[in-house]
Amino acid sequence: MKPWKTLFGFASLIYGLGLIFVSLVAHWPQELWWLANVICVMPLWILVIPLIILALIALRERWLQLFVAQILFGLILLVGIMGWTFPFLQSHQVGERVKIVSINLGTVARPHIKNFLDQWRPDIVVFQEGSP
C-alpha cells in the first residue's frame, strides 16, 4: 500500500468525522454554545473545499473506495448539514396555509398599506415601529 494512500485515507477519515461532528451541533453540550454558534453562522460552503480536494485526488489516483467515501461525505454535507432536500421524495400534503405579513411602518408609505393588504389578504399582520 502506498504511504500517500494511507495518509489520504486518514485525512478522509478525519474529514468525515469532522462532518459528523458538525452535523450534530444541535446536540452539543451547553458549555460549547459559542462553538455551535460559530458553526451555525459560518458560510457552509467552506466545508466543501476539502471535499473537492480529497475527491479530486481520489479520482486522479483511481482510489475507488476513497472516492466513494467522498461521495458519501458529500451527501452528509449536503443533506445533514446544509439541509438540502430531494423534492421528488417530499409528500405534498394538502392543508391550510397561513399568510403572515410583517410591515415596518417607518419605511412604507402609509396610503399604500391598505392596497397591499387588500391585494394579498394575509391572515396575520404584524406592524413594527408604529408611530402616530
mmCIF file of C-alpha atoms in Angstrom:
data_model
loop_
_atom_site.group_PDB
_atom_site.id
_atom_site.type_symbol
_atom_site.label_atom_id
_atom_site.label_comp_id
_atom_site.label_asym_id
_atom_site.label_seq_id
_atom_site.Cartn_x
_atom_site.Cartn_y
_atom_site.Cartn_z
ATOM 1 C CA MET A 1 0.000 0.000 0.000
ATOM 2 C CA LYS A 2 1.331 3.411 -0.919
ATOM 3 C CA PRO A 3 2.136 5.721 2.001
ATOM 4 C CA TRP A 4 0.199 8.515 0.255
ATOM 5 C CA LYS A 5 -2.899 6.340 0.146
ATOM 6 C CA THR A 6 -2.654 5.747 3.897
ATOM 7 C CA LEU A 7 -2.228 9.471 4.535
ATOM 8 C CA PHE A 8 -5.106 10.275 2.188
ATOM 9 C CA GLY A 9 -7.311 7.668 3.882
ATOM 10 C CA PHE A 10 -6.506 9.164 7.286
ATOM 11 C CA ALA A 11 -7.281 12.706 6.042
ATOM 12 C CA SER A 12 -10.523 11.436 4.565
ATOM 13 C CA LEU A 13 -11.466 9.765 7.850
ATOM 14 C CA ILE A 14 -10.724 12.946 9.829
ATOM 15 C CA TYR A 15 -12.810 14.991 7.373
ATOM 16 C CA GLY A 16 -15.735 12.567 7.608
ATOM 17 C CA LEU A 17 -15.629 12.516 11.412
ATOM 18 C CA GLY A 18 -15.498 16.318 11.393
ATOM 19 C CA LEU A 19 -18.618 16.459 9.203
ATOM 20 C CA ILE A 20 -20.466 14.108 11.544
ATOM 21 C CA PHE A 21 -19.317 16.236 14.489
ATOM 22 C CA VAL A 22 -20.617 19.421 12.813
ATOM 23 C CA SER A 23 -23.903 17.772 11.814
ATOM 24 C CA LEU A 24 -24.600 17.021 15.492
ATOM 25 C CA VAL A 25 -24.192 20.691 16.506
ATOM 26 C CA ALA A 26 -27.737 20.852 17.926
ATOM 27 C CA HIS A 27 -26.876 18.119 20.432
ATOM 28 C CA TRP A 28 -23.639 19.584 21.734
ATOM 29 C CA PRO A 29 -23.264 20.233 25.477
ATOM 30 C CA GLN A 30 -24.190 23.660 26.786
ATOM 31 C CA GLU A 31 -20.578 24.532 27.515
ATOM 32 C CA LEU A 32 -19.848 24.563 23.767
ATOM 33 C CA TRP A 33 -22.596 27.066 22.887
ATOM 34 C CA TRP A 34 -20.056 29.522 21.465
ATOM 35 C CA LEU A 35 -18.569 26.967 19.066
ATOM 36 C CA ALA A 36 -22.018 25.809 17.966
ATOM 37 C CA ASN A 37 -22.936 29.442 17.294
ATOM 38 C CA VAL A 38 -19.801 29.950 15.185
ATOM 39 C CA ILE A 39 -20.640 26.884 13.090
ATOM 40 C CA CYS A 40 -24.264 27.964 12.662
ATOM 41 C CA VAL A 41 -23.325 31.400 11.294
ATOM 42 C CA MET A 42 -20.275 30.474 9.231
ATOM 43 C CA PRO A 43 -20.625 30.091 5.468
ATOM 44 C CA LEU A 44 -21.164 26.361 4.980
ATOM 45 C CA TRP A 45 -19.606 26.305 1.514
ATOM 46 C CA ILE A 46 -16.214 26.413 3.267
ATOM 47 C CA LEU A 47 -16.807 22.779 4.248
ATOM 48 C CA VAL A 48 -16.986 21.853 0.549
ATOM 49 C CA ILE A 49 -13.382 22.872 -0.212
ATOM 50 C CA PRO A 50 -11.667 19.875 1.489
ATOM 51 C CA LEU A 51 -14.273 17.564 -0.031
ATOM 52 C CA ILE A 52 -13.465 18.726 -3.557
ATOM 53 C CA ILE A 53 -9.712 18.409 -2.971
ATOM 54 C CA LEU A 54 -9.992 14.924 -1.465
ATOM 55 C CA ALA A 55 -12.395 13.741 -4.188
ATOM 56 C CA LEU A 56 -10.161 15.023 -6.995
ATOM 57 C CA ILE A 57 -7.097 13.300 -5.514
ATOM 58 C CA ALA A 58 -9.012 10.030 -5.118
ATOM 59 C CA LEU A 59 -10.283 10.253 -8.692
ATOM 60 C CA ARG A 60 -6.863 11.088 -10.131
ATOM 61 C CA GLU A 61 -5.180 8.230 -8.273
ATOM 62 C CA ARG A 62 -8.056 5.865 -9.122
ATOM 63 C CA TRP A 63 -8.738 5.036 -5.477
ATOM 64 C CA LEU A 64 -12.329 3.946 -5.948
ATOM 65 C CA GLN A 65 -13.113 3.147 -2.307
ATOM 66 C CA LEU A 66 -11.859 6.507 -1.122
ATOM 67 C CA PHE A 67 -13.725 8.273 -3.927
ATOM 68 C CA VAL A 68 -16.961 6.552 -2.876
ATOM 69 C CA ALA A 69 -16.253 7.676 0.698
ATOM 70 C CA GLN A 70 -16.005 11.272 -0.566
ATOM 71 C CA ILE A 71 -19.382 10.900 -2.288
ATOM 72 C CA LEU A 72 -20.904 9.704 0.987
ATOM 73 C CA PHE A 73 -19.298 12.606 2.846
ATOM 74 C CA GLY A 74 -20.745 14.927 0.212
ATOM 75 C CA LEU A 75 -24.214 13.558 0.938
ATOM 76 C CA ILE A 76 -23.670 14.084 4.671
ATOM 77 C CA LEU A 77 -22.623 17.641 3.920
ATOM 78 C CA LEU A 78 -25.478 18.433 1.541
ATOM 79 C CA VAL A 79 -28.318 16.701 3.385
ATOM 80 C CA GLY A 80 -27.217 16.572 7.022
ATOM 81 C CA ILE A 81 -25.510 19.945 7.360
ATOM 82 C CA MET A 82 -26.726 22.195 4.546
ATOM 83 C CA GLY A 83 -30.302 20.891 4.743
ATOM 84 C CA TRP A 84 -30.721 20.072 1.052
ATOM 85 C CA THR A 85 -33.821 18.031 0.309
ATOM 86 C CA PHE A 86 -34.903 15.850 -2.571
ATOM 87 C CA PRO A 87 -38.053 17.477 -3.992
ATOM 88 C CA PHE A 88 -39.256 14.263 -5.619
ATOM 89 C CA LEU A 89 -39.242 12.464 -2.243
ATOM 90 C CA GLN A 90 -41.368 15.026 -0.440
ATOM 91 C CA SER A 91 -45.006 14.304 0.111
ATOM 92 C CA HIS A 92 -47.390 17.043 -0.918
ATOM 93 C CA GLN A 93 -49.791 17.268 1.945
ATOM 94 C CA VAL A 94 -52.803 19.414 1.337
ATOM 95 C CA GLY A 95 -53.573 21.607 4.290
ATOM 96 C CA GLU A 96 -54.260 25.103 5.358
ATOM 97 C CA ARG A 97 -51.681 27.789 4.845
ATOM 98 C CA VAL A 98 -51.340 30.865 6.949
ATOM 99 C CA LYS A 99 -50.229 34.096 5.285
ATOM 100 C CA ILE A 100 -48.253 36.344 7.608
ATOM 101 C CA VAL A 101 -47.161 39.875 6.724
ATOM 102 C CA SER A 102 -44.727 41.933 8.784
ATOM 103 C CA ILE A 103 -44.621 45.637 7.887
ATOM 104 C CA ASN A 104 -42.068 48.144 9.103
ATOM 105 C CA LEU A 105 -44.144 51.310 9.178
ATOM 106 C CA GLY A 106 -41.077 53.520 9.209
ATOM 107 C CA THR A 107 -40.230 52.676 5.591
ATOM 108 C CA VAL A 108 -43.640 52.143 3.951
ATOM 109 C CA ALA A 109 -45.835 54.868 2.500
ATOM 110 C CA ARG A 110 -48.946 54.565 4.642
ATOM 111 C CA PRO A 111 -51.573 55.066 1.890
ATOM 112 C CA HIS A 112 -50.228 52.006 0.070
ATOM 113 C CA ILE A 113 -50.572 49.689 3.087
ATOM 114 C CA LYS A 114 -54.332 49.249 2.674
ATOM 115 C CA ASN A 115 -53.990 48.458 -1.030
ATOM 116 C CA PHE A 116 -51.235 45.960 -0.304
ATOM 117 C CA LEU A 117 -53.254 44.227 2.421
ATOM 118 C CA ASP A 118 -56.360 44.132 0.195
ATOM 119 C CA GLN A 119 -54.341 42.547 -2.595
ATOM 120 C CA TRP A 120 -52.526 39.879 -0.503
ATOM 121 C CA ARG A 121 -55.262 39.286 2.112
ATOM 122 C CA PRO A 122 -52.957 37.951 4.877
ATOM 123 C CA ASP A 123 -54.308 36.065 7.878
ATOM 124 C CA ILE A 124 -51.949 37.789 10.317
ATOM 125 C CA VAL A 125 -50.482 41.293 10.039
ATOM 126 C CA VAL A 126 -47.687 42.493 12.311
ATOM 127 C CA PHE A 127 -46.777 46.180 12.405
ATOM 128 C CA GLN A 128 -43.358 47.292 13.568
ATOM 129 C CA GLU A 129 -42.122 50.709 14.621
ATOM 130 C CA GLY A 130 -45.530 52.298 14.527
ATOM 131 C CA SER A 131 -45.690 55.967 15.459
ATOM 132 C CA PRO A 132 -48.636 58.385 15.326
#
